[in-house]
Short mmCIF file of C-alpha atoms in Angstrom, two decimals:
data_model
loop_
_atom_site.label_atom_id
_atom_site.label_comp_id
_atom_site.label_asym_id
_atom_site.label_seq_id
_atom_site.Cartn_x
_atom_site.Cartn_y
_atom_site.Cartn_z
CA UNK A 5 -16.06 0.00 12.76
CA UNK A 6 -18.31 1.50 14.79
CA UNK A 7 -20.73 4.17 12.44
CA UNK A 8 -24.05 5.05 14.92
CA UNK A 9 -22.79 8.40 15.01
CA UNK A 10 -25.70 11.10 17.19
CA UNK A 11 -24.89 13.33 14.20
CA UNK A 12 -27.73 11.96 12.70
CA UNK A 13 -29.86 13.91 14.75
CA UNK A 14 -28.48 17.38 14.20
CA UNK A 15 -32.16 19.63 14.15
CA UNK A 16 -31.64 21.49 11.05
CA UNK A 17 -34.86 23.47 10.39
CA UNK A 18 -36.59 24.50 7.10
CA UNK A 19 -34.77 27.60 4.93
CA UNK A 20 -37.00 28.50 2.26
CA UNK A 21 -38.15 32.25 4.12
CA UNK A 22 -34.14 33.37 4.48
CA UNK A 23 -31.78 34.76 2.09
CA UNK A 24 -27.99 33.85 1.86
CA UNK A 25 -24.95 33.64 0.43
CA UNK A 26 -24.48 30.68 -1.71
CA UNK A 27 -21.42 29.37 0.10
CA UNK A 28 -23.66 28.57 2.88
CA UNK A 29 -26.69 26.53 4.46
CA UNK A 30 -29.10 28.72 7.19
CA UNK A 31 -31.40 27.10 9.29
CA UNK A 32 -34.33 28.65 10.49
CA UNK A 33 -33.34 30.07 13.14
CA UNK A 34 -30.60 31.23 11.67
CA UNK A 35 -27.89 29.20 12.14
CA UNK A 36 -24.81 28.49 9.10
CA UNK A 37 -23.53 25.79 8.25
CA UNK A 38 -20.93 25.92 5.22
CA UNK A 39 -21.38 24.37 1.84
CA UNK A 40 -17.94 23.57 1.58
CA UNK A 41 -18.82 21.13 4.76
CA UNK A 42 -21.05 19.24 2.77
CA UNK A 43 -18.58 19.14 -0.04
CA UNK A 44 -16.08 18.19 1.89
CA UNK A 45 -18.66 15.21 3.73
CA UNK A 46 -19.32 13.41 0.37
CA UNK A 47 -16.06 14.06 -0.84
CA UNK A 48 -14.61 11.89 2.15
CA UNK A 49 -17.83 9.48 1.50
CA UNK A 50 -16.80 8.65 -2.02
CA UNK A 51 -13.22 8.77 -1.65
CA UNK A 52 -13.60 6.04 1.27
CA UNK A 53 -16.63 3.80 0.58
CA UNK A 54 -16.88 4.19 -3.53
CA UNK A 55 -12.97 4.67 -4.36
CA UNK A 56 -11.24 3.39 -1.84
CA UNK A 57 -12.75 -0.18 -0.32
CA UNK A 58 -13.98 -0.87 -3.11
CA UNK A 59 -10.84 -0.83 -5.06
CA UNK A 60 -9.84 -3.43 -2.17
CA UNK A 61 -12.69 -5.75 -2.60
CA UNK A 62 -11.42 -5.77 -6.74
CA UNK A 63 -7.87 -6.59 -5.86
CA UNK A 64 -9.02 -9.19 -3.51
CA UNK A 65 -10.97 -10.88 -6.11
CA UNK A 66 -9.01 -10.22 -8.95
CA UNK A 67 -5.31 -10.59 -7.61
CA UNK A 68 -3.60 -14.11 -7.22
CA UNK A 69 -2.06 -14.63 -3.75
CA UNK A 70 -4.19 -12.02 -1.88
CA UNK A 71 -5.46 -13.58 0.72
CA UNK A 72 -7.99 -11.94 3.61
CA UNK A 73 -10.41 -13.57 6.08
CA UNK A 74 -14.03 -13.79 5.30
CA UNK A 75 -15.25 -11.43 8.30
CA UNK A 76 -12.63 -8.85 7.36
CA UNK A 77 -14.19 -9.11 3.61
CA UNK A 78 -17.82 -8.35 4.94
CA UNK A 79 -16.99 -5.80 7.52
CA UNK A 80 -15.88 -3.46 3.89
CA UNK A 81 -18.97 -4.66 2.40
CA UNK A 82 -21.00 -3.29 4.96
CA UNK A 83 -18.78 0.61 4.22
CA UNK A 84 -19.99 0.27 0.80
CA UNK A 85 -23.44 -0.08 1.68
CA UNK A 86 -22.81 2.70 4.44
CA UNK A 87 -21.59 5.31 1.71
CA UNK A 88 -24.02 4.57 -0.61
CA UNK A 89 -26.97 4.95 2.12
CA UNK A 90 -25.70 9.09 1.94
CA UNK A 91 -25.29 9.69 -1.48
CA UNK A 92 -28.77 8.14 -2.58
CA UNK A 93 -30.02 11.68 -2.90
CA UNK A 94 -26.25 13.25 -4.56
CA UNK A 95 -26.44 9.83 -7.00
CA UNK A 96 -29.89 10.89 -8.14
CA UNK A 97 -29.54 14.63 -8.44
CA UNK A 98 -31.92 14.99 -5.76
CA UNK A 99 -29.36 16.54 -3.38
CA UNK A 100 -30.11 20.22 -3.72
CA UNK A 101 -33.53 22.06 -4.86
CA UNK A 102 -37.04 20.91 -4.09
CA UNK A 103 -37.70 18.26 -1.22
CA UNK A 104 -37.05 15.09 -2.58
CA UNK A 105 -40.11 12.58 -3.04
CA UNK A 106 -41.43 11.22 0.26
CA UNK A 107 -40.98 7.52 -0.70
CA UNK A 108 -37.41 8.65 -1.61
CA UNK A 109 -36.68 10.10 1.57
CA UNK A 110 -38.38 7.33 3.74
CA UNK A 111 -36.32 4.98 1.80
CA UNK A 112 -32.83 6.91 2.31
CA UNK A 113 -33.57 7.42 6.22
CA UNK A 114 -34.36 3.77 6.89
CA UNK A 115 -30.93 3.08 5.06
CA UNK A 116 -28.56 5.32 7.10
CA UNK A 117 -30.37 4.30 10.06
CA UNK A 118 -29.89 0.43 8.88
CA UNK A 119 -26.05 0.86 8.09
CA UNK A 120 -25.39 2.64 11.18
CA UNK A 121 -26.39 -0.86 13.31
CA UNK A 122 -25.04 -2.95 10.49
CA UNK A 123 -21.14 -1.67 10.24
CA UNK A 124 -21.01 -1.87 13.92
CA UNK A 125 -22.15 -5.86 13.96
CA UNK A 126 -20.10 -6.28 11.07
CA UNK A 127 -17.42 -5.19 13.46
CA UNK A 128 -18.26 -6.99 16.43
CA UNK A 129 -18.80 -10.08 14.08
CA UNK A 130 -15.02 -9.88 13.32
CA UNK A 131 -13.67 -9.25 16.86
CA UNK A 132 -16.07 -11.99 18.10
CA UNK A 133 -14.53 -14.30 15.62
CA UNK A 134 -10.85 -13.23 16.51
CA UNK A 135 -11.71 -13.67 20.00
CA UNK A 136 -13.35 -17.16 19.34
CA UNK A 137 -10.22 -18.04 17.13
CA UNK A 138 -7.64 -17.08 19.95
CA UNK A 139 -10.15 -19.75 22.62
CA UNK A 140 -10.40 -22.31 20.31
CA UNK A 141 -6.03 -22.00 20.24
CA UNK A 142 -5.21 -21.71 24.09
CA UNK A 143 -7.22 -25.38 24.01
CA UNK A 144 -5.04 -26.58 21.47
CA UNK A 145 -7.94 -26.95 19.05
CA UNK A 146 -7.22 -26.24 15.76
CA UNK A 147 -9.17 -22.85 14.06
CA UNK A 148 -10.29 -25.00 10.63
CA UNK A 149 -12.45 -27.21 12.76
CA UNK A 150 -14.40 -24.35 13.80
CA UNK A 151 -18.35 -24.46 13.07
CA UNK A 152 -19.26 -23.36 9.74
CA UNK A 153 -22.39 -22.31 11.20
CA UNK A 154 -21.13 -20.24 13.61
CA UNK A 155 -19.34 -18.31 10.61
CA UNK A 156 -22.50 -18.07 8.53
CA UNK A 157 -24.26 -16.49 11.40
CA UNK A 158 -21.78 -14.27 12.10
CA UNK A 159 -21.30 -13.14 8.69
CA UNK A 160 -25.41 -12.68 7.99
CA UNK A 161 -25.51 -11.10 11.54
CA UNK A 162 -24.68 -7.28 10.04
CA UNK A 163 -27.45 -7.66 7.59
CA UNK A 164 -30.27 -9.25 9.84
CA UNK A 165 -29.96 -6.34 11.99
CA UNK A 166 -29.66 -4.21 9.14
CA UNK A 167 -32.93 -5.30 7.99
CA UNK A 168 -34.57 -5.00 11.20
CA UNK A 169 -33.64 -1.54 11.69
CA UNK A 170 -34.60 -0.65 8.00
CA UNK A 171 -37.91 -2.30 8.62
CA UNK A 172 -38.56 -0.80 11.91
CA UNK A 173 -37.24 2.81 10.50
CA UNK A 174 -39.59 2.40 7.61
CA UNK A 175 -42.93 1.67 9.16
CA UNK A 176 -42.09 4.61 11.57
CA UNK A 177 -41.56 6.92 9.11
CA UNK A 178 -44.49 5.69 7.30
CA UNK A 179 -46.92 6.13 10.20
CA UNK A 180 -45.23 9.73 10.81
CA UNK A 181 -44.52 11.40 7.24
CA UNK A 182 -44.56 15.18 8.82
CA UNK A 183 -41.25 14.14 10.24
CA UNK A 184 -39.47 12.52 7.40
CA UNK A 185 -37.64 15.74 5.53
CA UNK A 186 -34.36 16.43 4.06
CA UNK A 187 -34.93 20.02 4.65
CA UNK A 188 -34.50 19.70 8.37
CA UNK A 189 -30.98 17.93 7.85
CA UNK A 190 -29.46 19.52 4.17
CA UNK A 191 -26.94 16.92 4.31
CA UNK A 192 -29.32 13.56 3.91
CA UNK A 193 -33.31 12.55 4.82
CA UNK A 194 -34.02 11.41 7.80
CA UNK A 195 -36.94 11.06 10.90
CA UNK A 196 -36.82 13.48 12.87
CA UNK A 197 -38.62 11.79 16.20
CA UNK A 198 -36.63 11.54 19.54
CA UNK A 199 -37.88 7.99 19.12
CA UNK A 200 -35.11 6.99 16.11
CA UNK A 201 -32.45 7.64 19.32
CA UNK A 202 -32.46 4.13 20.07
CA UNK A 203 -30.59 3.19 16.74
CA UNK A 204 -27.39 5.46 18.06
CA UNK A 205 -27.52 4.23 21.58
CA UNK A 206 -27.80 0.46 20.02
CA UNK A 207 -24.80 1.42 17.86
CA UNK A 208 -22.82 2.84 20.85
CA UNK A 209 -23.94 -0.02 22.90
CA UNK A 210 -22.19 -2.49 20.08
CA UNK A 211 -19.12 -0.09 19.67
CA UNK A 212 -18.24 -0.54 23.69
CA UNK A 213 -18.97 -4.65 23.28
CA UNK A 214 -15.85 -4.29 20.57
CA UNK A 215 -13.75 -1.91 22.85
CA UNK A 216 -14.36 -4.88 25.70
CA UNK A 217 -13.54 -7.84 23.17
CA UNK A 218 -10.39 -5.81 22.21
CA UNK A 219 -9.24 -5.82 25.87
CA UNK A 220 -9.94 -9.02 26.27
CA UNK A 221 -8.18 -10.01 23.17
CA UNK A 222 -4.95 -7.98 23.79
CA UNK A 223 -4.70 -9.43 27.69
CA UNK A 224 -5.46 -12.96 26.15
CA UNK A 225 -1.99 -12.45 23.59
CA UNK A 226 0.43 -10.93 26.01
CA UNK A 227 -0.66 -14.51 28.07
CA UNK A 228 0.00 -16.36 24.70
CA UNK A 229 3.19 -16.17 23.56
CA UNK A 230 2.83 -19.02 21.06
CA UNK A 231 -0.01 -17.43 19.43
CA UNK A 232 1.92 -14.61 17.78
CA UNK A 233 3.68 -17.73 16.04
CA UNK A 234 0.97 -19.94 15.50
CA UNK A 235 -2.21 -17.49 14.59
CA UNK A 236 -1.81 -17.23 11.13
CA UNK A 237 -0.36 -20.88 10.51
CA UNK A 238 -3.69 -22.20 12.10
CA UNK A 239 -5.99 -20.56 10.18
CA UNK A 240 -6.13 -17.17 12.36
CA UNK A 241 -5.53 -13.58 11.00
CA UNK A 242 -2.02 -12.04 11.10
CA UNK A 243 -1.53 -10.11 13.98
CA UNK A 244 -1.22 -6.47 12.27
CA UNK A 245 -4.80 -7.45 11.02
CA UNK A 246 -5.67 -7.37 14.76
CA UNK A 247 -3.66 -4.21 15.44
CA UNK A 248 -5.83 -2.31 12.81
CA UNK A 249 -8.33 -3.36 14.01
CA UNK A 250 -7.64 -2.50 17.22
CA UNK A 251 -7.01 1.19 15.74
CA UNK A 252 -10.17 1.51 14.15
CA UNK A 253 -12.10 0.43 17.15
CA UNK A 254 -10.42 3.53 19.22
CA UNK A 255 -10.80 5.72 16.56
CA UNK A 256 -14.62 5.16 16.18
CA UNK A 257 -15.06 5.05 19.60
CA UNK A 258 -13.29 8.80 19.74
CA UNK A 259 -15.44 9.72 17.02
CA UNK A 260 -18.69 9.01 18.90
CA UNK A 261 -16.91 11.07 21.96
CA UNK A 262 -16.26 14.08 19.58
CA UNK A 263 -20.07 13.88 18.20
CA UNK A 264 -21.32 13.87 21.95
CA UNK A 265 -19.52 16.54 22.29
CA UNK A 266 -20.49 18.96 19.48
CA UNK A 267 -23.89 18.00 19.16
CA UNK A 268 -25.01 20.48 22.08
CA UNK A 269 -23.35 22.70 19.94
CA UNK A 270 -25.51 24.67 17.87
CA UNK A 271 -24.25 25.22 13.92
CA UNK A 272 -21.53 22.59 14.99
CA UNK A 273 -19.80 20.78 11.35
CA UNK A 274 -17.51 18.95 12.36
CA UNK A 275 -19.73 15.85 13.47
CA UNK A 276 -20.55 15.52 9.68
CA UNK A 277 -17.22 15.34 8.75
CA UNK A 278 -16.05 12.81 11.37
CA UNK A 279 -19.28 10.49 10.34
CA UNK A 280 -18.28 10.82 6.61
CA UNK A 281 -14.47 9.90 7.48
CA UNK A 282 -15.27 6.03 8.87
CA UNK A 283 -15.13 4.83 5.55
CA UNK A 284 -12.09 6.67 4.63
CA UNK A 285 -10.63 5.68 7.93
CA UNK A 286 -11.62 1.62 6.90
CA UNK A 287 -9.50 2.14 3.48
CA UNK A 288 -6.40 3.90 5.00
CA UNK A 289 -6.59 1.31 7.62
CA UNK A 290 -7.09 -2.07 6.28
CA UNK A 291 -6.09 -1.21 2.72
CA UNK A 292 -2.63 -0.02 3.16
CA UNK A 293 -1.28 -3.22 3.57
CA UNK A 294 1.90 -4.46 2.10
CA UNK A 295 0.86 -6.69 -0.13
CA UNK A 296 -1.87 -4.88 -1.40
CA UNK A 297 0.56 -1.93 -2.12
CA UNK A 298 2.51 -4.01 -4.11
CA UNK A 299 -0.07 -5.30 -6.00
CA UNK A 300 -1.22 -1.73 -6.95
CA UNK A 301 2.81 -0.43 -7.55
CA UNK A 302 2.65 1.92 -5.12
CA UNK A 303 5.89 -0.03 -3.57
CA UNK A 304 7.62 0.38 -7.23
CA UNK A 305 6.99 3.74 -7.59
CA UNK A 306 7.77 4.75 -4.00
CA UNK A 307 11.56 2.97 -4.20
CA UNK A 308 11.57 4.27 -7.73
CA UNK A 309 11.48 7.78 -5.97
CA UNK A 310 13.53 7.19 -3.06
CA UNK A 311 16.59 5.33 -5.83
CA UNK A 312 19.24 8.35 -6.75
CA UNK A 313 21.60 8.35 -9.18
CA UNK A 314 24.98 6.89 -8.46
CA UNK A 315 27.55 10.17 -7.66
CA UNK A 316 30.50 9.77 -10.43
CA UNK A 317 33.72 10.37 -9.10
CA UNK A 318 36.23 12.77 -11.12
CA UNK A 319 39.83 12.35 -10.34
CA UNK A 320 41.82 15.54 -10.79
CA UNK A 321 44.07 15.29 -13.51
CA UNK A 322 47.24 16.80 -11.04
CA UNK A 323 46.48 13.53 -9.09
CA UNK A 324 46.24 11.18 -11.75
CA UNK A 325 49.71 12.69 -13.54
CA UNK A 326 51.80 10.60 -11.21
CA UNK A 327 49.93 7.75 -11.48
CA UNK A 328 50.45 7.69 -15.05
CA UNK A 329 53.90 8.52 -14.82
CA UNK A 330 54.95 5.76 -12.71
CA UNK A 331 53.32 3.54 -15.18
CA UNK A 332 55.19 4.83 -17.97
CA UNK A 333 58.65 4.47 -16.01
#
């Protein structure tokens, strides 16, 4: 939910004046960072936020019966955009060789700096709702009279701030182009200014709002017994919706911990890898659901798997002899 990762700001310096193996990436001052890491981080961006969600948002569309609340449907929208932000340079062949075009790289920074605000409002836009929905219940008020303003807003909020950021990330790194580089970061451009630290700490800042809405929300439902009943009746989401996204919350929030933690650590990959799993995480998470399974046949197949062949029982023939015999007599 939550994707202002600090891995953004990994100082990767300039490696035109070393030689190295292929298999990896040197920084300046020698550091190495594996090219097998940045295989692996847009393998896990594609697989989650061009394979995965998307084949989600199709089956929503497409498939009769599916139904899934608006907020949920814009929270994947905003993974899409997130993925896409990354593999600007990959999608283009710009990825590897000669430093890409500065408009290019101005143009990919201001993205993944915009998407890392925007997935967590999209987030907080959901729990907010949820939270809202489960009010708007304990006063016997029923969830379809809710304003549809309030739902516009908080469905355009992920992509007003996404703009802002964009805009603000753009004029920045126009005003600054000696610090807008791929070079410095090998896996995607970016700006690197100690000033761009505000868009993690916003992100982090929105990520801890969803981690407080999701306590509130869970001490809310142990002191409404009737909701469990009544939520998806009203017009609320099912309660597993809520669980996952209860599960997503804590695992974005550990991912943030894990990036503090290996970003004082020089050469460190794994921060890559845990920002390019989010979107991953958002398909195994909210698109494993039954229905959706089914939809797909991965239910069919799976019993078709599990079903074994009926054992066929032989009876001896010394046993059946005296069976037969007491017929005949």
């Amino acid at each position: 939910m939550l994707a202002g990762l600090p891995s953004f700001y990994f100082p990767l310096r300039d490696s035109d004046d070393y030689e190295f193996p292929q298999s990896f990436l040197v920084t300046a001052d020698g550091r190495r960072y594996s090219l097998n890491a940045m295989v692996m981080f847009f393998v896990l961006q594609i697989l989650g936020g061009h394979v995965g969600v998307p084949s989600v948002l199709v089956t929503l569309f497409y498939a009769k019966g599916l139904r899934r609340h608006p907020m949920l449907i814009n929270f994947l929208v905003t993974w899409v955009i997130y993925s896409t932000s990354f593999c600007v340079l990959l999608y283009l062949g710009k990825q590897f060789g000669p430093e890409p075009t500065y408009g290019l790289c101005v143009f990919q920074a201001s993205a993944i700096y915009g998407t890392a605000v925007m997935t967590a409002t999209a987030g907080l836009s959901f729990v907010l709702n949820l939270w809202l929905t489960l009010r708007a219940m304990s006063n016997n008020k029923s969830v379809v009279d809710q304003s549809n303003w309030r739902n516009i807003a908080l469905i355009a909020s992920p992509y007003v701030t996404f703009a802002i950021f964009v805009i603000f990330a753009a004029i920045f790194g126009s005003t600054n182009p000696s610090l807008v580089t791929r070079n410095r970061y090998l896996f995607y451009c970016t700006i690197n200014s100690k000033a761009m630290d505000i868009i993690p700490a916003v992100s982090a800042m929105i990520m801890f709002t969803i981690i407080l809405f999701e306590a509130l929300i869970a001490f809310k439902l142990y002191h409404m017994h009737k909701a469990f009943v009544h939520m998806r009746s009203n017009g609320g989401p099912p309660m597993h919706l809520v669980v996952r996204v209860g599960v997503f919350s804590v695992y974005s929030f550990l991912a943030i911990i894990a990036c503090i933690g290996f970003w004082s650590r020089a050469g460190a990959e794994l921060p890559y890898i845990i920002q390019a799993s989010l979107p991953t995480a958002a398909f195994l998470i909210f698109g494993t659901q039954k229905d959706l399974l089914e939809v797909w046949g991965v239910i069919r197949i799976w019993h078709w798997i599990r079903r074994k062949p009926r054992p066929v029982r032989v009876i001896k023939e010394s046993k059946l002899a005296p069976v037969l015999d007491s017929g005949v007599a």
